[in-house]
Short mmCIF file of C-alpha atoms in Angstrom, two decimals:
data_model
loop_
_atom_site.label_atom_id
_atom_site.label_comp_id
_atom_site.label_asym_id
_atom_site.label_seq_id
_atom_site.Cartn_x
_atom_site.Cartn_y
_atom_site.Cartn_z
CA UNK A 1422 -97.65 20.44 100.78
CA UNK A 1423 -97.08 23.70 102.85
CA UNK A 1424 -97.52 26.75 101.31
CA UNK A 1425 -93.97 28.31 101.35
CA UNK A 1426 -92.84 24.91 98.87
CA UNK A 1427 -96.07 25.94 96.53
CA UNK A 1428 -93.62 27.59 94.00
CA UNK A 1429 -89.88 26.30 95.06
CA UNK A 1430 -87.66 26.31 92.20
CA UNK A 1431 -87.69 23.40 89.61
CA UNK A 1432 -85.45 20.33 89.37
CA UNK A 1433 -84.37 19.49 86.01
CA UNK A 1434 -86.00 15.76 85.59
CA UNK A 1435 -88.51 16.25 88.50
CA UNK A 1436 -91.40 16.69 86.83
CA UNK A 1437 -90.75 13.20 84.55
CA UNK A 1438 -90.00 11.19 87.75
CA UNK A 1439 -92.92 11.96 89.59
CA UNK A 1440 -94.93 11.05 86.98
CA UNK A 1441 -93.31 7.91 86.19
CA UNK A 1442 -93.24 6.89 89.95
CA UNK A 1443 -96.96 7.81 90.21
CA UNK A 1444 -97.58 6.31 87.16
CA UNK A 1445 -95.79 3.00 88.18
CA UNK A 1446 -97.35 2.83 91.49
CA UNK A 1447 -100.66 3.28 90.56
CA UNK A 1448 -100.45 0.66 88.30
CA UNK A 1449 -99.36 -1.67 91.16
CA UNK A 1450 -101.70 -0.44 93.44
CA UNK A 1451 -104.32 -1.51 90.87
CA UNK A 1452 -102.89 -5.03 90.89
CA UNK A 1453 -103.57 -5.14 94.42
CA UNK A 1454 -106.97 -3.98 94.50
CA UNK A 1455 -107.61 -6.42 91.44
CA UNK A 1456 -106.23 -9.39 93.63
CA UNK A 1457 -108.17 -8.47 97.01
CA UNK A 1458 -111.32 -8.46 94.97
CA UNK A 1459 -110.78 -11.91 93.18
CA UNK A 1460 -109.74 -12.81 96.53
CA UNK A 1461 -112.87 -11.28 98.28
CA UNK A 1462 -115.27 -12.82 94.79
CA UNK A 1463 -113.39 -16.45 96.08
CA UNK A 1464 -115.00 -15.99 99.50
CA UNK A 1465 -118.52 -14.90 98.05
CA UNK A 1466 -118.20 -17.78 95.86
CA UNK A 1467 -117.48 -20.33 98.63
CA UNK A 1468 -120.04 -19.06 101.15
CA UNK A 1469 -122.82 -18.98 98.00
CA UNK A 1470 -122.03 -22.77 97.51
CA UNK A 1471 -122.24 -23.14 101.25
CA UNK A 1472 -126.03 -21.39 101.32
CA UNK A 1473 -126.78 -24.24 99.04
CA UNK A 1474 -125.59 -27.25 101.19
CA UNK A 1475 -122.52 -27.50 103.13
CA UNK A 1476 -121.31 -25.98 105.49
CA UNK A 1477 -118.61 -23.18 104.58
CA UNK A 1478 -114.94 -24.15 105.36
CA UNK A 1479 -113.86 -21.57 107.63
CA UNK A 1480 -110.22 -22.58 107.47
CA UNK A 1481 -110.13 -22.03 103.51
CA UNK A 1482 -112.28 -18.70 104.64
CA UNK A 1483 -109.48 -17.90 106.70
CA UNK A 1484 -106.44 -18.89 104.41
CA UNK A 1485 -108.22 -16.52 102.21
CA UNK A 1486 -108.96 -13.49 104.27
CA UNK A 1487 -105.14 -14.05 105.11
CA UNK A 1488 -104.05 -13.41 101.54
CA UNK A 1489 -106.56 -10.39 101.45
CA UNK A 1490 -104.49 -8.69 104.44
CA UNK A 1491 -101.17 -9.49 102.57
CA UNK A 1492 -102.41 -7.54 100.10
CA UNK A 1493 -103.49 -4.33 101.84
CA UNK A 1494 -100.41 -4.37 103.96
CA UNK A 1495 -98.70 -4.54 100.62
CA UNK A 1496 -100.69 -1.65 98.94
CA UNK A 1497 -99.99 0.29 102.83
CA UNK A 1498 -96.96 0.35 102.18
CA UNK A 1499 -96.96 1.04 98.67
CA UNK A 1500 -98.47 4.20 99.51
CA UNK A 1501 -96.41 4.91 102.59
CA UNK A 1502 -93.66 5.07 100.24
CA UNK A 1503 -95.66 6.93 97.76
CA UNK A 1504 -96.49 8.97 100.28
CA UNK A 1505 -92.77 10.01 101.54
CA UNK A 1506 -91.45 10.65 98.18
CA UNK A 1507 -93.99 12.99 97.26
CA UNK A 1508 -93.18 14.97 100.54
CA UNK A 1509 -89.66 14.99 99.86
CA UNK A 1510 -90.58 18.43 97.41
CA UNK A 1511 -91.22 20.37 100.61
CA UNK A 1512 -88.38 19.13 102.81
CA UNK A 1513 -86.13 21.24 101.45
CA UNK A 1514 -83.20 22.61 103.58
CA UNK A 1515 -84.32 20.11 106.47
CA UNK A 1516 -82.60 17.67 107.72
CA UNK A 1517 -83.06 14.18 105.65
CA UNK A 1518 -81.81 10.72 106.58
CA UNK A 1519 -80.29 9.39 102.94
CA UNK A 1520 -81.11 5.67 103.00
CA UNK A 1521 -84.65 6.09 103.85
CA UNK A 1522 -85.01 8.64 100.71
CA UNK A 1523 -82.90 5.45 99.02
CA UNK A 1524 -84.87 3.19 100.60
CA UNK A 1525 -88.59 4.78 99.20
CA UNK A 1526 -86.76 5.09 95.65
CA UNK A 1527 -86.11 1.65 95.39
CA UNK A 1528 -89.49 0.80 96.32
CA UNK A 1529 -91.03 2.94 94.07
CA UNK A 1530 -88.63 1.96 91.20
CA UNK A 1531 -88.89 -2.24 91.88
CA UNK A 1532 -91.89 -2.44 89.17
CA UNK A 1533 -89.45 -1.43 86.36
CA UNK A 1534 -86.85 -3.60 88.01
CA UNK A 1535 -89.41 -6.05 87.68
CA UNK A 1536 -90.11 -5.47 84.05
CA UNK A 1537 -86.65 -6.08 83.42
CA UNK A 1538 -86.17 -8.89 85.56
CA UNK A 1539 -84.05 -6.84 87.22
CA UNK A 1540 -82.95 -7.43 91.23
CA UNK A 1541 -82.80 -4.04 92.82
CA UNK A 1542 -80.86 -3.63 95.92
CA UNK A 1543 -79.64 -1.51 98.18
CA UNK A 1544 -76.85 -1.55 100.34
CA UNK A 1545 -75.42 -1.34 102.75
CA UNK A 1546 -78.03 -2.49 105.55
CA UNK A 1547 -79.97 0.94 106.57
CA UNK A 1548 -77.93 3.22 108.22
CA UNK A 1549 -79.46 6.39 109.33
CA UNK A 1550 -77.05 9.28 107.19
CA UNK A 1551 -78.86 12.72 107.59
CA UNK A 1552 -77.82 15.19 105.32
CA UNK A 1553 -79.77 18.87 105.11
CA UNK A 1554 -80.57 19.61 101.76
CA UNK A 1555 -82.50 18.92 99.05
CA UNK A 1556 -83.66 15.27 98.92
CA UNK A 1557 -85.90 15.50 95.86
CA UNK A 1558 -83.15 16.99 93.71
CA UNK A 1559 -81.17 13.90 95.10
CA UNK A 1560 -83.59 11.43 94.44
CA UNK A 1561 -84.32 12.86 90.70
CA UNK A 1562 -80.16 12.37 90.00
CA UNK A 1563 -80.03 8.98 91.58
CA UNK A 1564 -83.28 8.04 89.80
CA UNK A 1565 -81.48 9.12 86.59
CA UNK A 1566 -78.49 6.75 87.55
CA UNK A 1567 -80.91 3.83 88.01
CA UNK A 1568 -82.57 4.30 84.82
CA UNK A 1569 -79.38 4.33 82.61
CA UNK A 1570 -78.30 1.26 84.34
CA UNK A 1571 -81.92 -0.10 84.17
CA UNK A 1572 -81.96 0.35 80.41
CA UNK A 1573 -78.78 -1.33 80.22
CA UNK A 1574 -79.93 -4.23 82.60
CA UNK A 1575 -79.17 -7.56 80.48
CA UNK A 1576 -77.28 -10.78 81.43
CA UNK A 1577 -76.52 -10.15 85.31
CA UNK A 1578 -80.09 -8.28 85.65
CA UNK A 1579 -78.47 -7.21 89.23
CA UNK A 1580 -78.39 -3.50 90.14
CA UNK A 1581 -76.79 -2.23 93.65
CA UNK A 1582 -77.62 0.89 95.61
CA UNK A 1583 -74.58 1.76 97.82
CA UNK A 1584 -74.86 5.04 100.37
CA UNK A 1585 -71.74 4.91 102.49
CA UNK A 1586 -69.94 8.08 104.66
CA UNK A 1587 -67.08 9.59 102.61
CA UNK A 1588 -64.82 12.25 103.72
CA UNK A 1589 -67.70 13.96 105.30
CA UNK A 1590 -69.97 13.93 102.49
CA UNK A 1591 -72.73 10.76 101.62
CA UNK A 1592 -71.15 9.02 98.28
CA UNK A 1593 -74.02 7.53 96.69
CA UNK A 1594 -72.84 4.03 94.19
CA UNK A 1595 -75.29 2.97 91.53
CA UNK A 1596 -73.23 -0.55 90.44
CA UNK A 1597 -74.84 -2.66 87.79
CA UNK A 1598 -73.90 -6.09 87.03
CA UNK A 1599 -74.03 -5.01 83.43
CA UNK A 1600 -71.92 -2.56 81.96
CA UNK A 1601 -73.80 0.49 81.46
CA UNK A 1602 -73.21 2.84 77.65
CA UNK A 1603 -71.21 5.99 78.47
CA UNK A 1604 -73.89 8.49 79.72
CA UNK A 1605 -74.97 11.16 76.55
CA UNK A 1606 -74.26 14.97 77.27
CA UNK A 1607 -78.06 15.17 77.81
CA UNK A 1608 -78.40 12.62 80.96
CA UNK A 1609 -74.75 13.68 82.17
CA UNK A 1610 -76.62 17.42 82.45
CA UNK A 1611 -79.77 16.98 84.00
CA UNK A 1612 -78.06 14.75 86.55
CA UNK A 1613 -75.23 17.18 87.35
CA UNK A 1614 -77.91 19.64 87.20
CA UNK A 1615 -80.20 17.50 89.77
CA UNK A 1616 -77.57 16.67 92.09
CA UNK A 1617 -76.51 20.31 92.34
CA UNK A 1618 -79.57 20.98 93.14
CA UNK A 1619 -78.81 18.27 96.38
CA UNK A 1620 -75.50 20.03 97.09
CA UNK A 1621 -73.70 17.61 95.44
CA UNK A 1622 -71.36 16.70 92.68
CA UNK A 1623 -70.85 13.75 90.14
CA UNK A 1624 -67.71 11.55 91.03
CA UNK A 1625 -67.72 9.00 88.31
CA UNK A 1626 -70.03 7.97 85.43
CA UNK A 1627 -69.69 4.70 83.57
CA UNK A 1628 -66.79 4.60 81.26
CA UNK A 1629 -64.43 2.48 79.26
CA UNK A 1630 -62.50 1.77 82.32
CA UNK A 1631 -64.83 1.27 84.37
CA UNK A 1632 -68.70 0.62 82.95
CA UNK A 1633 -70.35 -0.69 85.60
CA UNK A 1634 -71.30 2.51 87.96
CA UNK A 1635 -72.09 6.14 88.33
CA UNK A 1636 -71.33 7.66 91.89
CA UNK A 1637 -72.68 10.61 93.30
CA UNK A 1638 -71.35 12.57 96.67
CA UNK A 1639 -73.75 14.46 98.73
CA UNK A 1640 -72.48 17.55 101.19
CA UNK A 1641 -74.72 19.02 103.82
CA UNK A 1642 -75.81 21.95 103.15
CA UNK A 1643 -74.76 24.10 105.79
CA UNK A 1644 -71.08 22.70 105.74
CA UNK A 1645 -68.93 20.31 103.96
CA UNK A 1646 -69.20 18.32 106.73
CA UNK A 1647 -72.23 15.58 106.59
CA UNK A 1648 -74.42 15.48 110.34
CA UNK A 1649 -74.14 11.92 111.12
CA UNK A 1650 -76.40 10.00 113.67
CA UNK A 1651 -73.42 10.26 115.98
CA UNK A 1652 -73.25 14.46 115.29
CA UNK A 1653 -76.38 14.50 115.98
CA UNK A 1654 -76.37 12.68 118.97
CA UNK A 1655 -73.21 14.06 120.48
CA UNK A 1656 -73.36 15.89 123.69
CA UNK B 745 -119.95 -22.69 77.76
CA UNK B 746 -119.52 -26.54 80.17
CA UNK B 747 -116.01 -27.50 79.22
CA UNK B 748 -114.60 -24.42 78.12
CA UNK B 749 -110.62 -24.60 78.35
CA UNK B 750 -109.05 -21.66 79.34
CA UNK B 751 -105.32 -20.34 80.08
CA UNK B 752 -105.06 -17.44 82.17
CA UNK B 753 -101.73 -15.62 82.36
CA UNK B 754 -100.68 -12.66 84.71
CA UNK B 755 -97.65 -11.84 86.55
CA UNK B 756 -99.41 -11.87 89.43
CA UNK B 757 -99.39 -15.29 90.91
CA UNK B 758 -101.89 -14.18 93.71
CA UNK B 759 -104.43 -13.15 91.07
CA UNK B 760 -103.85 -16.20 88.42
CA UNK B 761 -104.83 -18.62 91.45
CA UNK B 762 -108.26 -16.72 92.61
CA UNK B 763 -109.30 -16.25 89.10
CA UNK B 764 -108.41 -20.09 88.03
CA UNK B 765 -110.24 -21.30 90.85
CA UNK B 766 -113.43 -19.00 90.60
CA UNK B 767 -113.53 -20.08 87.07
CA UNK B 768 -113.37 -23.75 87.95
CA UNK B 769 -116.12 -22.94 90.47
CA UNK B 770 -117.99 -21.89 87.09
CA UNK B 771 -117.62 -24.88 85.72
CA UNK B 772 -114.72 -23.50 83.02
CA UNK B 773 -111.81 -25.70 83.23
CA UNK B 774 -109.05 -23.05 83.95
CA UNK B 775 -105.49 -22.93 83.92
CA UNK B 776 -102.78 -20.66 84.84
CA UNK B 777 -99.62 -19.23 84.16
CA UNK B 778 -97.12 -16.35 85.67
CA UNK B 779 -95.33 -15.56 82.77
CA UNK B 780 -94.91 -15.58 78.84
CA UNK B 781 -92.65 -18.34 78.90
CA UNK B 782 -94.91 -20.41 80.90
CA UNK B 783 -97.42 -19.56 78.67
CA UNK B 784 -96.42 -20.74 75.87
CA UNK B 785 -94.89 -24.25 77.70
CA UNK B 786 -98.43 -24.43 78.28
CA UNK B 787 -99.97 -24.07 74.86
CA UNK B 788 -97.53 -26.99 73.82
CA UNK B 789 -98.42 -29.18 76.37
CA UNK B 790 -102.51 -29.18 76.09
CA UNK B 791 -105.27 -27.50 74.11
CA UNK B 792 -107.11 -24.33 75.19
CA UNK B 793 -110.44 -22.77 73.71
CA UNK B 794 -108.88 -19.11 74.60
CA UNK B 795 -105.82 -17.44 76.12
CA UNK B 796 -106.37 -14.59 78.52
CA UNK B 797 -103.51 -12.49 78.51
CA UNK B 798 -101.60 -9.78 80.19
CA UNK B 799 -100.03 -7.45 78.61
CA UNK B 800 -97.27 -5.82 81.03
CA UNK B 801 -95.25 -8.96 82.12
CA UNK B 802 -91.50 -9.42 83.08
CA UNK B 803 -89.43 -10.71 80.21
CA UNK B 804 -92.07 -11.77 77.07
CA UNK B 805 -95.02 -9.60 77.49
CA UNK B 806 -98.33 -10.28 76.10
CA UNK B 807 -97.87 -8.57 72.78
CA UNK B 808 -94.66 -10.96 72.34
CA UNK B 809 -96.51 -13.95 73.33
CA UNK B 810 -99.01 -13.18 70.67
CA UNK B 811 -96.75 -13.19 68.28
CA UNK B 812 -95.10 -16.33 69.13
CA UNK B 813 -98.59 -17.96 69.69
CA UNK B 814 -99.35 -16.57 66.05
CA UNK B 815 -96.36 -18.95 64.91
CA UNK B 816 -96.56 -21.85 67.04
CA UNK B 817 -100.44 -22.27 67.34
CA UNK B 818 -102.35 -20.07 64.29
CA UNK B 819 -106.34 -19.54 65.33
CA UNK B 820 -105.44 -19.73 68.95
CA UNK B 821 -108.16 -17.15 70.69
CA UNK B 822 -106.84 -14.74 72.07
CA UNK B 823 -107.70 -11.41 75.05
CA UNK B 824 -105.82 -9.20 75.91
CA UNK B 825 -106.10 -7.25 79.67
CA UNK B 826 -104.12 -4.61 80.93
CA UNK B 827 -104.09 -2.15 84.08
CA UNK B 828 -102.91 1.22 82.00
CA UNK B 829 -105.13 2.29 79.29
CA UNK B 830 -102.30 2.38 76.09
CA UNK B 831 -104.35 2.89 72.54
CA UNK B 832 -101.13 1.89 71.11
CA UNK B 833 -100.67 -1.76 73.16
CA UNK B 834 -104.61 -1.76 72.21
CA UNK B 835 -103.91 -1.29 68.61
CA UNK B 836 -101.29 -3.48 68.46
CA UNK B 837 -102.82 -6.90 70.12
CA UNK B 838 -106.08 -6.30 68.19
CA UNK B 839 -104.19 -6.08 64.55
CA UNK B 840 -101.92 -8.79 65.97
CA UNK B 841 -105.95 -10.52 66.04
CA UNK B 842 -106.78 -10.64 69.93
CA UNK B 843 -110.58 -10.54 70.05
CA UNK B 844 -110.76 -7.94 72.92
CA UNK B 845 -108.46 -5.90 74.91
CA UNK B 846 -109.66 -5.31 78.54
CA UNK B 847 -108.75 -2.73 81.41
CA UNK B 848 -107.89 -4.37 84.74
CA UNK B 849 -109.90 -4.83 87.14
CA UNK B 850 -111.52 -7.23 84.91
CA UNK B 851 -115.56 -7.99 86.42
CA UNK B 852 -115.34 -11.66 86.44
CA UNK B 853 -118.72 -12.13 85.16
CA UNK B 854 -117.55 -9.98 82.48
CA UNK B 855 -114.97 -11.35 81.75
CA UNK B 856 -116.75 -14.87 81.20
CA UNK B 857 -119.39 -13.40 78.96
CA UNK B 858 -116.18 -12.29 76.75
CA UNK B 859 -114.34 -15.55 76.86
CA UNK B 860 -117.87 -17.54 76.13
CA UNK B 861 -117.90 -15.15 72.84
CA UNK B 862 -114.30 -15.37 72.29
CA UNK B 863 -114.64 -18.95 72.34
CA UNK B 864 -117.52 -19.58 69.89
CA UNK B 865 -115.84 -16.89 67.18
CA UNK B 866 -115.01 -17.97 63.93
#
């Protein structure tokens, strides 16, 4: 973390979801390190029964050391996702591309999806959206979206992540399945309070009319205008 | 213990097959499940000497499992393993009567000393 970051401003919620997505992910990285070494004990085993006799079956050897590198590619990129969300406290005022922020917080959040037999998605297919800003206070509000409709999660079990261009700002859709409880005062503030933080504003939280999503709009900072890969790229 | 029968239950399909197969290699007669559900199918179906359990697990957890076993199959052995350390979850699975409550990763060797003594309890 560079230095100037050391002591940026708080975000209402940020200190909870860090430790809850650490928390979470350490917990799965353990999983994997408990499977490569019953994996890793299976090979031992085989090639002690093999000292005694036979000869070892290096096809099983190899189905085996094939599972191993399934798992460290899957605890990589556990971490490279750990990894970019706990950078996202020092990008702030850069230049951020939405969906891959999206895209780490969904990883990071799939456990508790799991937990709830919940199937996490998000949508549309990545599209690079680069906003400048502050993509931890976004991630904390979106996170707090995803919980509500996490806790709520119950005979659909099906949550959507949408991030689509919207009159030159990033609209952000949390849609469950499953309608989610009107939002309390208390998550309504820290969320408004988070995605302020991003530059943004609330658009809709789940109500009687319409229970199923919160949505979330995202400005650059330095305009009302969003940068899109195409700004960016123009001549 | 030859002939010890034991169900082994974790979310983790990757890990229930490597440790049901280096049991078996142990000459423990080892079967697995992925979730509480299965579990319990299981229980109904044959007999088992002790039930390793996890605790964190989509839908019924370990804890609820327990609790079910408690009803369906009374003096069913049970251990409980977990990969966060929670004195409460501990707490709860050992009044609920689990013999022990482990933290993942679980030392197989270890693990079959505890399952040999879980077994043979009265």
């Amino acid at each position: 973390m560079r230095d100037s970051h050391r002591f940026r401003r708080t975000v209402p919620g940020g200190e909870a979801l860090f430790g809850r997505l650490v928390a979470g992910s350490t917990h799965e990285l353990t999983n994997v390190l408990n499977i490569i070494g019953e994996l890793a004990g299976l090979q031992d085993d085989i090639l002690r029964d093999a000292a005694a006799g036979d000869a070892p079956d290096s096809g099983r050897l190899a189905e085996l050391a094939g599972r191993i590198h399934s798992q460290t590619d899957r605890g990589q990129e556990l971490l490279r996702q750990l990894n970019r969300f706990a950078h996202s406290v020092d990008r702030t005022g850069e230049a951020y591309d939405v969906c891959d922020m999206l895209e780490c917080l969904v990883a990071l959040t799939e456990r508790f999806a799991r937990l709830t037999r919940t199937q996490l998605e998000l949508r549309p297919p990545l599209e690079e959206m680069t906003l400048v800003g502050d993509p931890f206070a976004m991630l904390v509000a979106v996170s707090a979206c995803l919980d509500a409709a996490l806790g709520a999660s119950d005979a659909a079990r099906r949550i959507r992540l949408l991030a689509e261009r919207a009159s030159g700002a990033v609209r952000i859709t949390v849609e469950s399945g499953d309608p989610i409880p009107t939002a309390p005062p208390e998550l309504l503030e820290a969320i408004d309070a988070a995605v302020g933080r991003g530059c943004g504003r609330i658009v809709q939280t789940p109500s009687s009319t319409d229970p199923h999503r919160f949505v979330l709009e995202l400005s650059d900072v330095r305009s009302a205008d969003v940068m899109t890969t195409e700004d960016t790229h123009a001549p | 213990m030859e002939g010890m029968r034991v169900l082994f239950v974790d979310d983790e399909d990757e890990l229930v097959s490597a440790v049901v197969e280096r049991l078996g290699l142990r000459g423990i007669h080892a079967v697995g499940a992925t979730s509480g559900v299965e579990a319990l199918e299981r229980m109904d179906a044959e007999p088992f000497d002790v039930v390793v359990l996890d605790v964190k697990m989509p839908g019924l957890g370990g804890l609820d499992v327990v609790r079910q076993m408690n009803r369906r199959h009374p003096g069913m052995k049970v251990v409980l393993m977990t990969g966060h350390g929670s004195v409460e979850d501990s707490e709860t699975g050992l009044s609920l009567g689990a013999l022990a409550y482990l933290q993942k990763p679980v030392d197989l060797d270890t693990l079959i000393d505890i399952l040999r003594t879980a077994a043979t309890a009265t």
